[in-house]
Amino acid sequence: MNNDRDGKVATGADWIIPILGAGFATYYLISIKDLAWEAKVSGVFCAVVLFLLIAIFALRTAIGVARGTHYLEWRSLYESHKLAIVRGALFALTVANVALIPWAGFTLSTFGFLFTCFLWLERMSARRAAIVAGSLALFGYVLFVLILRTALPPGPFERLVSALTGF
Amino acid sequence: MHLSLSILADQFLLNFSYLWLIIIATTIGIIIGAMPGFGAANTIILLLPFTLAVPVDVALIFMVSLFVASHMGGGITSILLNIPGNGGAAATCLDGYPMARKGMGQQALVLSFVSSTVGGMVTACLSIFLLPYISRLAYYMHSVEMVVILLFGITLIASVASDNMLKGLIAGFLGLLIGAIGADHIYSTPRATFGFIELYDGVPLIAVLIGVFAISEALTMMESASVLSDKGRELMKQAGWAETWEGVQMAFARTWHMIWTSLVGLVIGIIPGAGASIAAFVAYQQSRLFSKTPEKYGTGIPEGVIAPEAANNGCSSGDLIPLLVIGVPGGTTAAVMLIVLTYHGVQLGPRLFIQNPGMGYGVFITMMIAYAVMLFTTLPLTRYVSRLVLIPTTVLAPIIIAFTLVGAFAPRGYMFDLWLTLGFGVIGYLCRRTGYNVVAVLIGVILGPMLEANVMRALRISGDDPLVFFSSPVGNGLWLALAFSLMIPSIAKWRRNRAALAAS
């Protein structure tokens, strides 16, 4: 992100997306090299324009650094240790939630995810976290599974409700 | 096209007798519109047994009400959470969310509802009388013109959605390239799928939408304890009915703005395939271009909410015009409606207006009644809905993640899409942290397959002659407009710098 410091533009972290873009464009071009030209034309056009734009970006940054109007920094990705831990943990819990859905089903995995997040992020009491997470998971089950008929992978809870009520 | 007052009166009475149905459909539409991943098309598909079982009039009233309400609902989460319910609401985030952060979420919601209603009603009313004439616009839009329009869309969005146009363009073209993943249109050979069979149909749009908006926003939210600024929090706590009234006044003080931006939406809606996302961004950009204070756009100003909301609802009328007049659906929902109507034996196209003109014009009467119903039901709710932003981010972020993930799964039913969503969540987060606008990436992904299809069609028709892209007068005019749109921001910046230098 461009942060002004004494009128200078921060650069460094904003190179991640162009690098990812260039990497993906290269892979794209490699993946289509043996195809008929009709299958290539649009992708080649987009990839070439993307490379051009990245080259202009590189040139602009290099000139800026040489002139002293730009400076290199990576802080915009990592502001503080505490925030990085919170964010990293939230993402890790999300990954765990997605990994759990096929086995635990939507309702139980959502309950587990929300319960852990509320306990840890909001510092709720275990009882309150369980009530809020449970209500939300149940609401999600009624809305998405029963009303909207989303074919989410069923878990023990969904099977039990289905066996007891026929829903 | 036989239009008479008696036909309109009959249709009005018919619609009015189904008011209960319109209320149900608009309520469902607003709710699903606010949820990323549950668009109007998906819901109509879900409720297909109902629409197929009831008489055609009832099915049509239900589908049209649900369709227009979903456009209105999409703005709610854009404003309050910076997460658009659908692509058409992405532009609303630009000023709606900053307004909400300032504690003006209630006013922003009212602005969104009123401008959606006015935009939708004006264009529906206009469509009734201008139907035979404006439908001809679609005839001038062939694949060559569509290619330029789509590129125009990307450059426009890149300049509107980003402080730095170069970064906006990089994000937009990265999106286009991501949109080109999957089987090609002629040989169906897979491209850049990383070996995943789930990507053969291309990257699912909903996974991108939820990833780059919802997941990345939830991660970004953790920076502060509340969505609101300190001052915004105080304002929000004191907010009462006066703020709703203030929003209504704000909107009607800009009546002309609502009208002309909705007309932009109508015209873009008529072009098959262009859709609400482009309509909203074009209206936003035009609104900024003609504004006396363009620098205020993006900071949370009423015009920035009015323009995209009026346009994406104006686009709803436009979307249905090609469907009714020439039998070509303007968007996905219109395509689903086409299937339902065909099942009911309705012949769309010019014959509809000869055999059953009431049904053709009745669509727009339904729209007008649905908008009126929506306004009266949603306005009193803004006071309570806007309080969503008072929930601490430590509670809000996990809820957003848990519920939007379902939206990513729903359209295709693949677990793979959930992992893809998380991947796009990381990309979206990196974009946000480093100043690349996620809107440009999303629009790129939406437009990518459309661009490829039109490029291929134009080349095939011309016998593979690349000069075909410069062969049409309308297309050449659009190329010029594209060139200007690329140059104008640089010229304006250069002039501002020169003025600042002269002043100092």
XYZ file of C-alpha atoms in Angstrom:
671
model
C 0.000 0.000 0.000
C 1.258 3.438 -0.765
C 1.927 5.236 2.481
C 3.284 8.712 2.268
C 6.304 9.260 4.504
C 7.866 12.704 4.137
C 6.137 12.924 0.772
C 7.690 9.659 -0.418
C 5.777 6.658 -1.743
C 6.224 3.313 -0.036
C 6.808 0.413 -2.372
C 7.774 -3.197 -1.781
C 4.659 -4.928 -0.507
C 2.728 -3.745 -3.548
C 4.965 -5.979 -5.645
C 3.301 -9.137 -4.361
C 0.286 -8.925 -6.691
C 2.357 -8.153 -9.829
C 4.691 -11.049 -8.973
C 1.720 -13.376 -8.469
C 0.186 -12.025 -11.678
C 3.379 -12.514 -13.685
C 3.766 -16.044 -12.287
C 0.200 -16.950 -13.159
C 0.447 -15.393 -16.631
C 3.619 -17.413 -17.298
C 1.906 -20.614 -16.161
C -1.119 -19.744 -18.294
C 1.010 -19.256 -21.402
C 2.866 -22.534 -20.759
C -0.410 -24.407 -20.238
C -1.805 -23.261 -23.598
C 1.322 -23.595 -25.742
C 0.137 -26.759 -27.535
C -3.456 -25.651 -28.113
C -5.120 -24.406 -31.290
C -4.807 -20.662 -31.792
C -8.534 -20.095 -31.166
C -8.060 -21.429 -27.653
C -5.072 -19.160 -27.061
C -5.938 -15.801 -28.496
C -7.874 -14.297 -25.610
C -5.531 -15.601 -22.902
C -2.421 -14.483 -24.799
C -3.915 -10.998 -25.207
C -4.698 -10.716 -21.485
C -1.306 -12.146 -20.466
C 0.626 -9.828 -22.795
C -1.255 -6.753 -21.552
C -0.681 -7.879 -17.967
C 3.079 -8.268 -18.613
C 3.129 -4.814 -20.231
C 1.377 -3.235 -17.270
C 3.737 -4.942 -14.826
C 6.715 -3.724 -16.881
C 5.392 -0.140 -16.718
C 4.876 -0.571 -12.971
C 8.459 -1.841 -12.596
C 9.837 1.014 -14.655
C 7.896 3.577 -12.679
C 9.060 2.087 -9.375
C 12.699 1.897 -10.519
C 12.645 5.532 -11.636
C 10.980 6.521 -8.367
C 13.569 4.699 -6.257
C 16.415 6.199 -8.331
C 14.971 9.689 -7.964
C 14.312 9.173 -4.266
C 10.550 9.670 -4.537
C 9.890 6.004 -3.624
C 11.314 3.890 -0.786
C 11.209 0.173 -0.136
C 9.197 -1.211 2.794
C 7.103 -4.279 3.703
C 5.328 -2.936 6.792
C 1.939 -2.655 5.124
C 1.691 -6.459 5.214
C 2.772 -6.861 8.807
C 1.693 -3.995 11.049
C 1.953 -5.680 14.457
C 2.732 -9.071 15.935
C -0.566 -9.173 17.874
C -2.696 -8.425 14.823
C -0.797 -10.954 12.722
C -1.504 -13.669 15.303
C -5.220 -12.795 15.515
C -5.600 -12.720 11.741
C -3.514 -15.847 11.182
C -5.484 -17.736 13.821
C -8.841 -16.663 12.355
C -7.718 -17.888 8.954
C -6.376 -21.148 10.421
C -9.720 -21.726 12.179
C -11.517 -21.071 8.884
C -9.317 -23.638 7.142
C -10.030 -26.122 9.946
C -13.767 -25.408 9.594
C -13.720 -26.125 5.858
C -11.679 -29.293 6.427
C -14.191 -30.464 9.040
C -17.412 -29.864 7.048
C -17.348 -33.190 5.082
C -17.173 -35.191 8.320
C -18.953 -33.095 10.930
C -21.532 -31.547 8.584
C -22.425 -27.872 8.310
C -24.173 -27.398 11.655
C -21.585 -28.966 13.947
C -18.555 -27.546 12.155
C -20.112 -24.054 12.118
C -20.919 -24.382 15.794
C -17.342 -25.437 16.554
C -15.864 -22.638 14.457
C -18.062 -19.903 15.937
C -17.709 -21.227 19.479
C -13.894 -21.219 19.274
C -13.822 -17.775 17.665
C -16.148 -16.234 20.245
C -14.249 -17.801 23.127
C -10.895 -16.716 21.868
C -11.482 -13.474 19.943
C -14.344 -11.931 21.920
C -13.354 -13.516 25.252
C -16.976 -14.578 25.812
C -17.794 -16.903 28.674
C -18.024 -20.547 27.555
C -21.752 -20.646 28.323
C -22.554 -17.496 26.370
C -20.314 -18.518 23.471
C -22.065 -21.899 23.323
C -25.532 -20.295 23.332
C -24.707 -17.684 20.664
C -22.769 -20.124 18.440
C -25.437 -22.797 18.877
C -28.274 -20.413 17.978
C -26.418 -19.177 14.901
C -25.535 -22.682 13.733
C -29.143 -23.772 14.214
C -30.390 -20.695 12.349
C -27.967 -21.527 9.520
C -29.233 -25.115 9.438
C -32.881 -24.028 9.219
C -32.183 -21.337 6.594
C -29.672 -23.052 4.339
C -30.463 -26.738 4.725
C -34.195 -26.844 5.483
C -35.490 -23.767 3.640
C -32.993 -23.121 0.838
C -32.223 -26.838 0.413
C -28.483 -26.321 0.008
C -26.957 -29.768 -0.408
C -24.313 -29.279 2.273
C -22.527 -32.470 3.362
C -24.624 -34.009 6.148
C -23.015 -34.749 9.501
C -24.230 -36.507 12.652
C -26.566 -33.606 13.532
C -28.255 -33.484 10.123
C -28.631 -37.276 10.049
C -30.108 -37.312 13.520
C -32.650 -34.577 12.718
C -33.495 -36.316 9.458
C -34.006 -39.644 11.228
C -36.154 -38.092 13.959
C -38.284 -35.702 11.917
C -38.031 -36.891 8.341
C -36.759 -33.467 7.145
C -47.076 -3.526 -30.247
C -50.619 -2.947 -29.064
C -50.636 -0.742 -26.023
C -53.834 0.709 -24.621
C -54.930 2.111 -21.296
C -57.353 -0.759 -20.790
C -54.495 -3.279 -21.055
C -52.477 -1.353 -18.499
C -55.472 -1.018 -16.163
C -56.226 -4.752 -16.434
C -52.641 -5.625 -15.672
C -52.536 -3.240 -12.739
C -55.657 -4.820 -11.210
C -54.342 -8.321 -11.849
C -51.068 -7.475 -10.145
C -52.834 -5.797 -7.278
C -54.885 -8.927 -6.640
C -51.580 -10.749 -6.166
C -50.169 -8.194 -3.719
C -49.613 -10.920 -1.121
C -47.436 -12.798 -3.607
C -45.454 -9.673 -4.452
C -44.825 -9.058 -0.746
C -43.577 -12.635 -0.265
C -41.426 -12.546 -3.414
C -39.870 -9.167 -2.617
C -39.083 -10.260 0.944
C -37.364 -13.405 -0.338
C -35.632 -11.333 -3.026
C -34.228 -8.796 -0.575
C -32.969 -11.507 1.780
C -31.314 -13.586 -0.926
C -30.014 -10.447 -2.634
C -28.173 -9.543 0.544
C -26.541 -12.970 0.751
C -23.543 -13.474 -1.535
C -23.995 -16.661 -3.516
C -27.773 -16.781 -3.429
C -28.719 -14.736 -6.489
C -32.183 -14.326 -7.963
C -31.402 -16.891 -10.685
C -30.443 -19.566 -8.143
C -33.543 -18.868 -6.083
C -35.847 -19.084 -9.085
C -34.197 -22.384 -9.994
C -34.684 -23.523 -6.402
C -38.340 -22.550 -6.513
C -38.824 -23.993 -9.999
C -41.432 -26.535 -8.829
C -43.543 -23.599 -7.615
C -43.123 -21.471 -10.743
C -43.902 -24.411 -12.995
C -46.953 -25.525 -11.018
C -48.784 -22.186 -10.833
C -50.444 -20.312 -13.733
C -48.105 -18.335 -15.952
C -49.296 -14.929 -14.664
C -48.541 -15.907 -11.090
C -45.154 -17.350 -12.048
C -44.231 -14.189 -13.910
C -45.312 -11.865 -11.075
C -43.343 -13.991 -8.616
C -40.180 -14.115 -10.729
C -40.172 -10.424 -11.642
C -40.748 -9.318 -8.028
C -37.989 -11.594 -6.789
C -35.646 -10.415 -9.526
C -35.998 -6.690 -8.817
C -35.898 -7.162 -5.052
C -32.607 -9.047 -5.254
C -30.994 -5.990 -6.861
C -32.162 -3.858 -3.973
C -31.054 -6.381 -1.352
C -27.524 -6.577 -2.753
C -26.814 -3.040 -1.548
C -27.513 -3.790 2.134
C -24.369 -5.799 2.842
C -22.339 -3.573 0.479
C -23.140 -0.600 2.664
C -22.953 -2.185 6.080
C -20.168 -4.747 5.633
C -18.369 -3.870 2.387
C -19.524 -7.239 1.000
C -21.736 -6.969 -2.105
C -24.636 -9.400 -2.232
C -24.120 -9.590 -6.014
C -21.868 -8.120 -8.709
C -24.309 -5.274 -9.345
C -23.860 -4.026 -5.808
C -20.040 -3.972 -5.917
C -19.923 -0.295 -6.898
C -22.155 0.597 -3.936
C -19.313 -0.431 -1.606
C -17.189 2.485 -2.836
C -19.207 5.168 -1.045
C -21.793 3.183 0.905
C -19.290 1.531 3.224
C -17.389 4.761 4.011
C -20.780 6.321 4.859
C -21.546 3.441 7.215
C -18.119 3.777 8.854
C -18.892 7.408 9.522
C -22.057 6.367 11.369
C -24.333 7.215 8.457
C -25.287 3.636 7.631
C -28.975 4.366 8.125
C -28.923 7.308 5.715
C -26.899 5.254 3.218
C -29.451 2.429 3.361
C -32.312 4.861 2.843
C -30.442 6.417 -0.095
C -29.961 2.958 -1.546
C -33.628 1.974 -1.125
C -35.052 5.246 -2.422
C -32.723 5.446 -5.417
C -33.363 1.769 -6.222
C -37.104 2.412 -6.108
C -37.024 5.635 -8.098
C -34.536 4.182 -10.598
C -36.560 1.028 -11.031
C -39.910 2.792 -11.291
C -38.737 5.444 -13.743
C -37.146 2.918 -16.060
C -40.067 0.481 -15.803
C -42.505 3.276 -16.631
C -40.327 4.450 -19.494
C -39.898 0.930 -20.805
C -43.648 0.527 -21.250
C -43.820 3.435 -23.675
C -40.433 3.162 -25.323
C -40.266 -0.633 -25.561
C -40.492 -0.841 -29.368
C -37.841 1.841 -29.865
C -35.208 1.132 -27.225
C -35.182 -2.566 -27.992
C -33.549 -1.703 -31.340
C -30.408 -0.688 -29.446
C -29.642 -4.368 -29.038
C -29.422 -4.745 -32.829
C -26.410 -2.399 -32.972
C -24.437 -4.376 -30.424
C -22.596 -7.192 -32.191
C -19.560 -9.084 -31.016
C -17.108 -6.363 -32.158
C -18.920 -3.665 -30.187
C -19.225 -6.008 -27.220
C -15.443 -6.607 -27.182
C -14.814 -2.849 -26.979
C -17.541 -2.397 -24.364
C -16.029 -5.147 -22.218
C -12.524 -3.657 -22.452
C -14.079 -0.286 -21.781
C -15.700 -1.775 -18.685
C -12.349 -2.980 -17.354
C -10.534 0.331 -17.897
C -13.481 2.214 -16.459
C -13.605 0.072 -13.355
C -9.835 0.209 -12.975
C -9.936 3.997 -12.960
C -13.020 4.256 -10.753
C -12.138 1.631 -8.184
C -8.511 2.482 -7.626
C -6.522 5.545 -6.579
C -3.736 4.350 -8.795
C -4.970 3.562 -12.301
C -1.978 1.369 -13.158
C -2.654 -0.806 -10.122
C -6.343 -0.884 -11.069
C -5.480 -2.075 -14.569
C -3.092 -4.738 -13.259
C -5.867 -5.997 -10.961
C -8.401 -5.884 -13.812
C -6.241 -7.797 -16.292
C -5.264 -10.318 -13.624
C -9.008 -10.824 -13.155
C -9.499 -11.235 -16.919
C -6.764 -13.876 -17.016
C -8.306 -15.707 -14.047
C -11.609 -15.534 -15.936
C -9.918 -17.238 -18.908
C -9.201 -20.386 -16.849
C -11.143 -23.449 -17.989
C -12.192 -25.079 -21.218
C -12.068 -22.907 -24.329
C -15.219 -22.082 -26.281
C -14.419 -24.041 -29.452
C -12.365 -27.160 -28.663
C -13.158 -27.425 -24.937
C -9.484 -27.972 -24.152
C -8.604 -27.146 -20.536
C -6.372 -24.138 -19.897
C -4.490 -23.235 -16.721
C -6.624 -25.492 -14.550
C -3.689 -26.658 -12.376
C -4.977 -30.152 -13.103
C -8.268 -29.645 -11.263
C -11.266 -31.038 -13.114
C -13.477 -28.677 -11.077
C -11.958 -25.739 -12.982
C -12.836 -27.080 -16.443
C -16.030 -24.993 -16.427
C -14.015 -21.947 -15.446
C -13.523 -20.274 -12.091
C -16.870 -20.111 -10.246
C -17.798 -16.442 -9.886
C -19.411 -16.836 -6.493
C -16.215 -18.311 -5.029
C -14.288 -15.294 -6.323
C -16.932 -12.848 -5.052
C -17.035 -14.357 -1.578
C -13.281 -14.851 -1.385
C -12.092 -11.432 -2.491
C -14.855 -9.548 -0.708
C -16.217 -11.438 2.288
C -13.222 -13.470 3.487
C -10.686 -10.713 2.900
C -13.002 -8.125 4.502
C -13.465 -10.353 7.548
C -9.673 -10.654 7.890
C -9.201 -6.918 7.393
C -11.961 -6.148 9.924
C -9.832 -7.519 12.751
C -7.700 -4.365 12.650
C -10.231 -2.487 14.738
C -12.751 -3.451 17.397
C -15.653 -2.030 15.384
C -16.605 -1.433 11.757
C -17.398 2.147 12.812
C -15.010 4.961 13.555
C -15.243 6.367 17.125
C -17.287 9.330 15.930
C -19.400 7.062 13.744
C -20.136 4.826 16.713
C -21.441 7.753 18.728
C -23.579 8.937 15.813
C -24.914 5.443 15.241
C -25.905 4.989 18.884
C -27.911 8.216 18.810
C -29.535 7.462 15.447
C -33.331 7.394 15.414
C -36.167 7.961 12.961
C -34.768 11.410 12.125
C -31.889 9.748 10.257
C -34.325 7.809 8.081
C -36.093 11.026 7.217
C -32.735 12.716 6.604
C -31.861 9.946 4.148
C -35.158 10.417 2.313
C -34.503 14.157 2.043
C -30.930 13.534 0.869
C -32.246 11.253 -1.856
C -35.018 13.500 -3.118
C -32.682 16.499 -3.112
C -30.879 14.539 -5.831
C -33.928 13.431 -7.807
C -32.438 14.316 -11.185
C -29.281 12.406 -10.287
C -31.380 9.316 -9.516
C -33.244 9.642 -12.794
C -30.338 10.075 -15.174
C -28.173 7.386 -13.575
C -31.110 4.969 -13.761
C -31.377 5.750 -17.473
C -27.703 4.830 -17.844
C -28.607 1.502 -16.217
C -31.562 1.025 -18.557
C -29.474 1.554 -21.696
C -26.709 -0.790 -20.481
C -29.276 -3.368 -19.375
C -30.650 -3.554 -22.909
C -27.260 -4.700 -24.239
C -27.382 -8.491 -23.887
C -24.738 -9.742 -21.492
C -23.589 -6.346 -20.199
C -25.425 -6.693 -16.873
C -25.854 -4.858 -13.603
C -22.151 -4.797 -12.618
C -21.160 -2.764 -15.668
C -24.275 -0.579 -15.387
C -23.495 0.318 -11.782
C -19.853 1.149 -12.496
C -20.568 3.145 -15.630
C -23.203 5.184 -13.752
C -20.783 5.727 -10.854
C -18.042 6.856 -13.212
C -20.375 9.154 -15.155
C -21.689 10.589 -11.913
C -18.121 11.363 -10.821
C -17.223 12.760 -14.217
C -20.069 15.288 -14.156
C -19.670 16.122 -10.478
C -18.337 19.468 -9.286
C -16.521 17.621 -6.488
C -15.151 14.423 -8.061
C -12.454 14.173 -5.395
C -15.112 13.443 -2.766
C -16.171 10.210 -4.475
C -14.990 7.225 -2.468
C -15.095 9.112 0.832
C -18.773 8.416 1.520
C -21.033 10.818 -0.352
C -24.729 10.345 -1.207
C -24.181 10.609 -4.984
C -21.780 7.643 -4.790
C -24.559 5.458 -3.367
C -27.367 6.820 -5.526
C -25.651 6.347 -8.899
C -24.874 2.595 -8.715
C -28.108 1.711 -6.925
C -30.326 3.622 -9.356
C -28.384 2.145 -12.266
C -28.446 -1.489 -11.192
C -32.200 -1.276 -10.687
C -32.630 0.617 -13.941
C -30.703 -2.239 -15.487
C -33.390 -4.714 -14.296
C -35.882 -3.161 -16.721
C -33.257 -3.106 -19.455
C -32.382 -6.779 -18.828
C -35.966 -7.823 -19.530
C -36.454 -5.779 -22.707
C -34.412 -8.010 -25.061
C -36.046 -11.045 -23.416
C -39.561 -9.803 -24.098
C -38.982 -8.122 -27.445
C -36.551 -10.389 -29.256
C -36.476 -13.437 -26.973
C -32.792 -12.983 -26.047
C -32.148 -12.883 -22.287
C -30.083 -9.903 -21.104
C -28.664 -11.715 -18.067
C -28.652 -14.981 -16.101
C -31.915 -14.373 -14.262
C -33.624 -13.370 -17.495
C -32.332 -16.640 -19.013
C -33.887 -18.660 -16.192
C -37.136 -16.736 -16.646
C -37.024 -17.546 -20.344
C -36.865 -21.259 -19.527
C -39.837 -21.039 -17.149
C -41.923 -19.010 -19.609
C -41.077 -21.364 -22.469
C -42.223 -24.300 -20.302
C -45.524 -22.462 -19.818
C -45.828 -22.190 -23.591
C -45.288 -18.437 -23.752
C -43.786 -17.356 -27.065
C -41.373 -14.536 -26.355
C -40.340 -12.074 -29.008
C -42.487 -9.809 -31.196
C -45.353 -12.361 -31.220
C -45.838 -11.903 -27.476
C -46.995 -8.325 -28.007
C -49.436 -9.394 -30.708
C -50.851 -12.484 -29.000
C -50.646 -11.423 -25.354
C -49.675 -7.744 -25.010
C -50.968 -7.652 -21.439
C -48.300 -10.097 -20.348
C -45.506 -8.176 -22.064
C -46.455 -4.841 -20.552
C -47.588 -6.475 -17.302
C -43.964 -7.294 -16.469
C -43.224 -3.604 -16.033
C -46.442 -2.982 -14.070
C -45.329 -5.775 -11.700
C -41.958 -4.096 -11.370
C -43.508 -0.789 -10.394
C -45.791 -2.351 -7.797
C -42.912 -4.450 -6.442
C -40.738 -1.352 -6.030
C -43.517 0.513 -4.215
C -44.059 -2.464 -1.903
C -40.338 -2.728 -1.240
C -39.954 0.906 -0.335
C -42.775 0.792 2.179
C -41.546 -2.413 3.758
C -37.824 -1.615 3.861
C -37.740 2.041 4.940
C -39.005 1.394 8.477
C -36.459 -1.409 8.827
C -33.369 0.686 8.024
C -33.145 1.925 11.603
C -32.772 -1.627 12.886
C -30.823 -3.189 10.012
C -28.167 -0.457 10.140
C -27.373 -1.439 13.745
C -25.642 -4.518 12.394
C -22.453 -2.466 12.286
C -22.577 -1.983 16.065
C -21.690 -5.671 16.531
C -18.001 -5.999 17.496
C -15.790 -7.169 14.634
C -14.595 -10.132 16.723
C -18.168 -11.468 16.579
C -19.079 -10.184 13.120
C -16.033 -11.533 11.234
C -16.515 -15.230 12.204
C -20.250 -14.989 11.434
C -19.502 -13.503 7.990
C -16.998 -16.280 7.274
C -19.278 -19.092 8.489
C -22.353 -17.995 6.548
C -20.778 -16.761 3.330
C -18.902 -20.042 2.941
C -22.293 -21.705 2.471
C -22.933 -19.302 -0.395
C -19.700 -20.463 -2.029
C -20.780 -24.088 -1.768
C -24.419 -23.688 -2.813
C -24.244 -23.062 -6.596
C -22.198 -26.154 -7.556
C -22.072 -28.280 -4.438
C -18.293 -28.857 -4.597
C -16.094 -28.804 -1.499
C -13.375 -27.678 -3.900
C -15.173 -24.313 -4.225
C -14.741 -23.687 -0.505
C -10.966 -24.150 -0.797
C -10.967 -21.929 -3.856
C -12.857 -19.294 -1.871
C -10.206 -19.373 0.830
C -7.511 -18.985 -1.842
C -9.272 -15.961 -3.286
C -9.719 -14.687 0.255
C -5.917 -14.577 0.587
C -5.555 -12.896 -2.822
C -8.243 -10.369 -1.847
C -6.533 -9.693 1.459
C -3.172 -9.121 -0.257
C -4.893 -6.803 -2.764
C -6.501 -4.766 0.002
C -3.281 -4.474 1.999
C -1.246 -3.393 -1.003
C -3.652 -0.970 -2.685
C -5.050 -3.142 -5.499
C -8.783 -2.808 -5.690
C -10.589 -6.124 -5.335
C -13.538 -4.813 -7.346
C -11.336 -4.635 -10.450
C -10.272 -8.276 -9.949
C -13.887 -9.406 -9.573
C -15.129 -7.505 -12.603
C -12.199 -8.904 -14.620
C -13.226 -12.443 -13.688
C -16.855 -11.706 -14.622
C -15.955 -10.164 -17.968
C -13.162 -12.620 -18.933
C -15.341 -15.395 -20.400
C -17.619 -12.828 -22.091
C -14.623 -11.135 -23.679
C -13.281 -14.419 -25.002
C -16.646 -15.519 -26.406
C -17.094 -12.221 -28.256
C -13.499 -12.090 -29.530
C -13.894 -15.597 -30.949
C -17.278 -14.839 -32.495
C -15.990 -11.677 -34.177
C -12.916 -13.457 -35.543
C -14.915 -16.436 -36.800
C -17.428 -14.240 -38.611
C -14.681 -12.162 -40.221
C -12.634 -15.173 -41.373
C -9.952 -14.591 -38.713
C -9.255 -11.018 -39.728
C -8.114 -9.035 -36.652
C -9.003 -5.769 -38.405
C -12.640 -6.675 -37.839
C -12.358 -4.983 -34.445
C -11.951 -1.644 -36.217
C -14.535 -2.232 -38.925
C -17.712 -0.859 -37.360
C -18.544 2.833 -36.884
C -20.165 2.193 -33.486
C -17.168 0.099 -32.445
C -14.706 2.778 -33.581
C -16.616 5.379 -31.602
C -16.351 3.137 -28.568
C -12.585 2.656 -29.152
C -12.216 6.441 -29.113
C -14.208 6.673 -25.893
C -11.972 3.966 -24.409
C -8.825 5.881 -25.374
C -10.245 9.042 -23.809
C -11.202 7.233 -20.627
C -7.580 6.076 -20.306
C -6.161 9.523 -20.953
C -8.558 11.722 -18.987
C -7.402 10.698 -15.464
C -3.746 11.329 -16.409
C -4.568 14.702 -17.973
C -6.670 15.683 -14.956
C -3.865 14.651 -12.592
C -1.307 16.584 -14.623
C -3.543 19.679 -14.556
C -4.091 19.366 -10.791
C -0.347 19.043 -10.185
C 0.316 22.061 -12.393
C -2.331 24.109 -10.567
C -0.899 23.065 -7.190
C 2.581 23.995 -8.349
C 1.375 27.369 -9.588
C -0.456 28.000 -6.312
C 2.609 27.185 -4.228
